[in-house]
Amino acid sequence: MKKFNFRKVLDGLTASSPGGSSSGGSSSGGGSGAGSGSMHSGGTAGAAGTPREEIQEILSSDCFQICKTVRHGFPYLPTALAFDPVQKILAIGTRTGAIRILGRPGVDCYCQHESGAAVLQLQFLINEGALVSASADDTLHLWNLRQKRPAILHSLKFNRERITYCHLPFQSKWLYVGTERGNTHIVNIESFILSGYVIMWNKAIELSTKTHPGPVVHLSDSPRDEGKLLIGYENGTVVLWDLKSKRADLRVYYDEAIHSVDWHHEGKQFMCSHSDGSLTLWNLKSPSRPFQITIPHGKIQRDGKKPESCKPILKVEYKTCKSSEPFIIFSGGLSYDKVCRRPSLTIMHGKAITVLEMDHPIVEFLTLCETPYPNEFQEPYAVVVLLEKDLIVVDLTQSNFPIFENPYPMDIHESPVTCTEYFADCPPDLIPVLYSVGAKHKKQGYSNKEWPISGGAWNLGTQTYPEIIITGHADGSIKFWDASAITLQMLYKLKTSKVFEKQKLGEGKPTAEIVEEDPFAIQMMHWCPESRIFCVAGVSAYVVVYRFSRHEVNTEIVSLEVRLQYEVEDIITPEPEIIPPFPDASSQLPSLKSLSGSTNTVACEGMMKDSIPCLSVKTRPVRMPPGYQAELVIQLVWVDGEPPQQITSLAVNSAYGLVAFGNCNGLAVVDFMQKTVLLSMGTIDLYGSSDPYQRQPRSPRKNKQFTADNFCMRGLSNFYPDLTKRIRTSYQSLTELTDSPVSLELERCKSPTSDHVNGHCTSPTSQTCSSGKRLSSADVTKSNRRGPGRPPFRKAQSAACMEISLPVTTEENRENTFSRSRSSSVSSIDKESKEAITALYFMETFARKNDSTVSPCLWVGTGLGMVLIISLNLPATEELRQTEPVMVSPSGTVLTLKGAVLTFSCLDCMGALIHPPYEVWRDPNSIEDNEKMRKRKLVMHSPSSSQDMGDYQFAVICSEKQAKVFSLPSQTCLYVHNITETSFLLRADVVTLCNSICLACFCANGHIMTMSLPSLRPMLDVNYLPVTDMRIARTFCFTNEGQALYLSSPTEIQRLTYSQEMCDNLQDMLGDLFTPVETPEAQNRGFLKGLFGGSGQTFDREELFGEASAGKASRSLAQHIPGSGGIEGMKGAAGGVIGDLARARLALDERGQRLGELDEKTAGMMTSAEAFSKHAHELMLKYKDKKWYQF
């Protein structure tokens, strides 16, 4: 009796959140009443046992904070490369102004220039924990790396000259900066102030030279004498400048443009690379002509002439070895006659020439050497090669030059990423299992030495739960990544295209493909970590169900074909049609054909495609290696010459043995245990006699609202963002259409290959229909079938497809809106309006209003905000499950929301999340398990649920506009929160956080929001990420423990957290870029070398470049900008004497700067006081002898 009273109170509850952002609505009736009852603010029911008093929500706004954590993948559009040979860390600059700093695995830092200007060059202050970057906006930046998140200490903006090249000598605080005008400036690294010392181009070249030498392309000091600076100009002139005497020691000229220069370590020779593919070696003793000229890849002419020119050698490095011949390494320089040759790196070692061909163009390369001192034998051991889309390191210590195995996840973009899923706190045994099967497919032939970029320090931190990221790709491959503890490592790769026959081109046969490029592209994924069942939906309208096995198997792939096409009737009658009730479930199984649409064909010119799939599944037995093995392939087929539509929703349940998927035509449910189709019908037919709307005859002309169509944002043209942009930009013109012949043209353009909005075709094989005037043969046939008295109708438009700035249709009467915008069987517009299936969810719940026990159900959400519950009648025992059919029937329950439905979830009476049932994993191919072990073990609900779980539940439903919480089985709407009016949600997930749950949402206007459950109380709303690209909308996803991710560029994954706890612990989880390391000692030069080795040891740059001798630079030449790294940045500096000295030096710099400002202010005040005193004295003298009446 007590329970009965409690339920009565709960069912009649009307409540709202304190802030007024949520409101409660209660009404009788389980259909439209549950979703469209009157919304009003009301107090919490005062009786005991209401959810407010029973369920204590522990989450508050203090639990949330948005923060970026780490970025994985290859730096997008790289431009620059630098290496610290002592700290052993690598820096990569990009065209977007980003810098990635890499060390040992786990040490991976991302930082960004605020200006977004491309990074031209990077220079480490070797073993100092600092980095200099030169940007395309002619600004130099000094980054402090002695903290886990680098910050800019100083910036210097050049106003009148463009920066082209920078050079920072080892253990020097003076940076040489070359410009486009050919001048060389010098910057003090400590104060970041320009020196008055300038090397003007007209003083560096000979006076007799009549032409400008071009921009500075190289700067380096002589290894033999630090007082000599080598300046290379683009036109082929090289000048050795004496810094002390301020004159040129020597000049060399060559008639080909220079791209790069490098010294021999003794400082007596240097090598240049040129635009004609030649290398010139110059000796300082005879600068009049090159000591040696070689064109490594040029063909030698028979008549003894100079070898023919080749492509430019963009960079050369000349590195010496103590025990062998020097290495000459260069990029480019290939012969012009080899057009198809790939980009290459050439290694010349003695007489041996090795050409390493690359998959992508070379951006930059660096040779890693044992010593940081330029005047010692360099002893190169590796070459880092930065490509446009990859990073490789070549081992120089082995004669075959193998590459190192890259520990960073640089191949995320190996094929373009089309979708992502993120699983935090998943079963701990998954990662080692996936790694074990993935390790068997790893490439061989890597160098056996350790990865040479090994700097920094990293530990696991406090976050210990396992995390897995899954990426789907355009070539049909799927990658599983270990994402635990903010790292990323590839575990396993699955190629879904292997279940299909290879495409045969050039046979001239008609193809059934609906996608010309990337027909295997992954569109959706659904993974059950507990049962290891994995399901994918491809862009070619197919679904593949995979099971995991540790054993190899040879077997045939089972495939099913499903007809899922909503057929439009030809004749319109003014009388309302009698809607037949939903057929009994028992009658469905024998006649699957009748459920899958009409089989009538329409005669037209040529052969019509009918009942054929887009791709061909392999019919022969296939060897499946350990890992994920295809259990079943389900393909949608062509119907009456019309191609199948892409899949917009997908769900699988291992306990039920069912997979469900839908598109803009309808819904299909398949039993993957018995390999049979249980249900395949149009969305409107799913309502049957349970449709809650009154379908009265009416004129479609009266309908002026654009509220419905077949696609929500989530399912709209996932792989073709340009199409979406066209749809959005043309929405305004669509709303301005009147009932005119233009509308008829729009109507005529409609076909299953179009998205029914402005005639734009969603099928990538078809062209955009311009204003609805391009018609296919099927469209012409349909328009001919239209009766002469059939009026032209306008198409309705989904709010999901609106431009963000457009207002949503006002909701005057919710019930009338739905009855007009949804399907009326007497209206041709409603008949042809397709209602997409946008969300699916298997759950043990109350299917009907008065149920007393839970039962297996499938929740179905549509693009019009409709929610249907389909009952699943499963055989009672495990033995019968293998033979008896599963009965599928509608429950009659229909709920409504605004906008396309995005996600479902279910809570028990205590507000705890109820996980869908699942089957405990067992190896389907194991030969060791006995019969008892091979039986299915099902977990029907979460262990946290109590015995009273059957009393009532909370159903959480979120659409692109609002979220609602219903009480089941009464179907009363307890809470509703209108999330957005002017935009729409792209992603919504119910996630766990701090031992509780919340609803996390990502909006198209860039806002990230969280709401408590079940009361839908807003706790976080941050304008975080404007959706500038469909890639972000397609890949953004939330997961448990307050984490999320999205693809920030085509090659990089950005992870973020919305958990305050993780933000607080992030510093401990990030790696240290700088670790205290002793700088190696320089080798003893010996008596003779010290005597005749030049004057480099006595050279004092401070005396030469300091303000005392060089003076101040012009203020208009460059502007100093203080950075944000200051003293606060030093808090993260490494301990010890080095860190203390750096902090003290920075503090003294800032103190000196403040004292200088104080001196200037004091001097100004003294001047002002003196002027005031003077004027007062003059005034006193003027009026001293005057009487009072003279004033």
PDB file of N, CA and C in Angstrom, residues 712-713 716 721-733 757-758 760 797 799-806 984 986 1004 1030 1033:
ATOM      1  N   CYS A 712      18.215  15.117 -39.299  1.00  0.00           N
ATOM      2  CA  CYS A 712      18.703  16.019 -38.260  1.00  0.00           C
ATOM      3  C   CYS A 712      20.165  16.309 -38.569  1.00  0.00           C
ATOM      4  N   MET A 713      20.746  17.218 -37.800  1.00  0.00           N
ATOM      5  CA  MET A 713      22.132  17.599 -38.073  1.00  0.00           C
ATOM      6  C   MET A 713      23.065  16.411 -37.953  1.00  0.00           C
ATOM      7  N   LEU A 716      23.017  14.314 -41.146  1.00  0.00           N
ATOM      8  CA  LEU A 716      22.944  15.027 -42.413  1.00  0.00           C
ATOM      9  C   LEU A 716      24.287  15.032 -43.117  1.00  0.00           C
ATOM     10  N   PRO A 721      30.587  18.128 -46.184  1.00  0.00           N
ATOM     11  CA  PRO A 721      30.251  19.381 -45.513  1.00  0.00           C
ATOM     12  C   PRO A 721      29.853  20.483 -46.491  1.00  0.00           C
ATOM     13  N   ASP A 722      30.388  20.444 -47.715  1.00  0.00           N
ATOM     14  CA  ASP A 722      30.013  21.480 -48.672  1.00  0.00           C
ATOM     15  C   ASP A 722      28.532  21.400 -49.002  1.00  0.00           C
ATOM     16  N   LEU A 723      27.996  20.184 -49.006  1.00  0.00           N
ATOM     17  CA  LEU A 723      26.569  20.022 -49.258  1.00  0.00           C
ATOM     18  C   LEU A 723      25.757  20.658 -48.134  1.00  0.00           C
ATOM     19  N   THR A 724      26.203  20.420 -46.909  1.00  0.00           N
ATOM     20  CA  THR A 724      25.485  20.978 -45.768  1.00  0.00           C
ATOM     21  C   THR A 724      25.497  22.505 -45.823  1.00  0.00           C
ATOM     22  N   LYS A 725      26.622  23.069 -46.224  1.00  0.00           N
ATOM     23  CA  LYS A 725      26.691  24.518 -46.312  1.00  0.00           C
ATOM     24  C   LYS A 725      25.691  25.033 -47.358  1.00  0.00           C
ATOM     25  N   ARG A 726      25.580  24.318 -48.483  1.00  0.00           N
ATOM     26  CA  ARG A 726      24.635  24.760 -49.498  1.00  0.00           C
ATOM     27  C   ARG A 726      23.217  24.682 -48.965  1.00  0.00           C
ATOM     28  N   ILE A 727      22.929  23.633 -48.230  1.00  0.00           N
ATOM     29  CA  ILE A 727      21.586  23.495 -47.671  1.00  0.00           C
ATOM     30  C   ILE A 727      21.291  24.640 -46.719  1.00  0.00           C
ATOM     31  N   ARG A 728      22.273  24.968 -45.873  1.00  0.00           N
ATOM     32  CA  ARG A 728      22.037  25.991 -44.873  1.00  0.00           C
ATOM     33  C   ARG A 728      21.904  27.367 -45.519  1.00  0.00           C
ATOM     34  N   THR A 729      22.777  27.674 -46.481  1.00  0.00           N
ATOM     35  CA  THR A 729      22.720  29.003 -47.070  1.00  0.00           C
ATOM     36  C   THR A 729      21.471  29.199 -47.900  1.00  0.00           C
ATOM     37  N   SER A 730      20.914  28.124 -48.410  1.00  0.00           N
ATOM     38  CA  SER A 730      19.733  28.265 -49.248  1.00  0.00           C
ATOM     39  C   SER A 730      18.444  28.103 -48.455  1.00  0.00           C
ATOM     40  N   TYR A 731      18.541  27.971 -47.144  1.00  0.00           N
ATOM     41  CA  TYR A 731      17.332  27.797 -46.352  1.00  0.00           C
ATOM     42  C   TYR A 731      16.442  29.028 -46.434  1.00  0.00           C
ATOM     43  N   GLN A 732      17.076  30.222 -46.438  1.00  0.00           N
ATOM     44  CA  GLN A 732      16.280  31.445 -46.472  1.00  0.00           C
ATOM     45  C   GLN A 732      15.435  31.508 -47.734  1.00  0.00           C
ATOM     46  N   SER A 733      16.056  31.125 -48.867  1.00  0.00           N
ATOM     47  CA  SER A 733      15.291  31.167 -50.111  1.00  0.00           C
ATOM     48  C   SER A 733      14.152  30.163 -50.089  1.00  0.00           C
ATOM     49  N   VAL A 757      15.593  18.974 -49.573  1.00  0.00           N
ATOM     50  CA  VAL A 757      15.728  20.375 -49.187  1.00  0.00           C
ATOM     51  C   VAL A 757      16.391  21.085 -50.343  1.00  0.00           C
ATOM     52  N   ASN A 758      15.638  21.898 -51.038  1.00  0.00           N
ATOM     53  CA  ASN A 758      16.176  22.679 -52.151  1.00  0.00           C
ATOM     54  C   ASN A 758      16.707  21.837 -53.295  1.00  0.00           C
ATOM     55  N   HIS A 760      18.954  19.606 -53.309  1.00  0.00           N
ATOM     56  CA  HIS A 760      20.353  19.204 -53.239  1.00  0.00           C
ATOM     57  C   HIS A 760      20.436  17.710 -52.997  1.00  0.00           C
ATOM     58  N   GLN A 797      10.777  21.871 -43.716  1.00  0.00           N
ATOM     59  CA  GLN A 797      12.206  21.897 -43.417  1.00  0.00           C
ATOM     60  C   GLN A 797      12.439  21.668 -41.934  1.00  0.00           C
ATOM     61  N   ALA A 799      14.076  21.851 -38.273  1.00  0.00           N
ATOM     62  CA  ALA A 799      14.821  22.851 -37.504  1.00  0.00           C
ATOM     63  C   ALA A 799      16.274  22.453 -37.371  1.00  0.00           C
ATOM     64  N   ALA A 800      16.540  21.157 -37.528  1.00  0.00           N
ATOM     65  CA  ALA A 800      17.918  20.693 -37.429  1.00  0.00           C
ATOM     66  C   ALA A 800      18.776  21.226 -38.554  1.00  0.00           C
ATOM     67  N   CYS A 801      18.166  21.566 -39.667  1.00  0.00           N
ATOM     68  CA  CYS A 801      18.928  22.022 -40.819  1.00  0.00           C
ATOM     69  C   CYS A 801      18.966  23.535 -40.945  1.00  0.00           C
ATOM     70  N   MET A 802      18.461  24.239 -39.934  1.00  0.00           N
ATOM     71  CA  MET A 802      18.437  25.691 -40.011  1.00  0.00           C
ATOM     72  C   MET A 802      19.814  26.283 -39.780  1.00  0.00           C
ATOM     73  N   GLU A 803      20.015  27.465 -40.305  1.00  0.00           N
ATOM     74  CA  GLU A 803      21.189  28.235 -39.938  1.00  0.00           C
ATOM     75  C   GLU A 803      21.076  28.581 -38.460  1.00  0.00           C
ATOM     76  N   ILE A 804      22.205  28.623 -37.788  1.00  0.00           N
ATOM     77  CA  ILE A 804      22.193  28.814 -36.343  1.00  0.00           C
ATOM     78  C   ILE A 804      21.506  30.125 -35.959  1.00  0.00           C
ATOM     79  N   SER A 805      21.690  31.146 -36.754  1.00  0.00           N
ATOM     80  CA  SER A 805      21.152  32.454 -36.395  1.00  0.00           C
ATOM     81  C   SER A 805      19.659  32.577 -36.655  1.00  0.00           C
ATOM     82  N   LEU A 806      19.065  31.614 -37.362  1.00  0.00           N
ATOM     83  CA  LEU A 806      17.643  31.728 -37.669  1.00  0.00           C
ATOM     84  C   LEU A 806      16.800  31.323 -36.482  1.00  0.00           C
ATOM     85  N   PHE A 984      21.017  24.484 -32.162  1.00  0.00           N
ATOM     86  CA  PHE A 984      20.603  23.096 -31.994  1.00  0.00           C
ATOM     87  C   PHE A 984      21.796  22.289 -31.498  1.00  0.00           C
ATOM     88  N   LEU A 986      24.433  19.245 -31.333  1.00  0.00           N
ATOM     89  CA  LEU A 986      25.099  18.310 -32.233  1.00  0.00           C
ATOM     90  C   LEU A 986      25.356  16.974 -31.561  1.00  0.00           C
ATOM     91  N   ALA A1004      25.610  23.645 -31.504  1.00  0.00           N
ATOM     92  CA  ALA A1004      26.203  24.125 -32.753  1.00  0.00           C
ATOM     93  C   ALA A1004      26.755  25.537 -32.622  1.00  0.00           C
ATOM     94  N   MET A1030      32.465  21.100 -40.385  1.00  0.00           N
ATOM     95  CA  MET A1030      31.645  19.917 -40.157  1.00  0.00           C
ATOM     96  C   MET A1030      32.436  18.801 -39.484  1.00  0.00           C
ATOM     97  N   ALA A1033      31.698  18.909 -35.834  1.00  0.00           N
ATOM     98  CA  ALA A1033      30.353  18.410 -35.550  1.00  0.00           C
ATOM     99  C   ALA A1033      30.284  16.897 -35.693  1.00  0.00           C
TER     100      ALA A1033
END
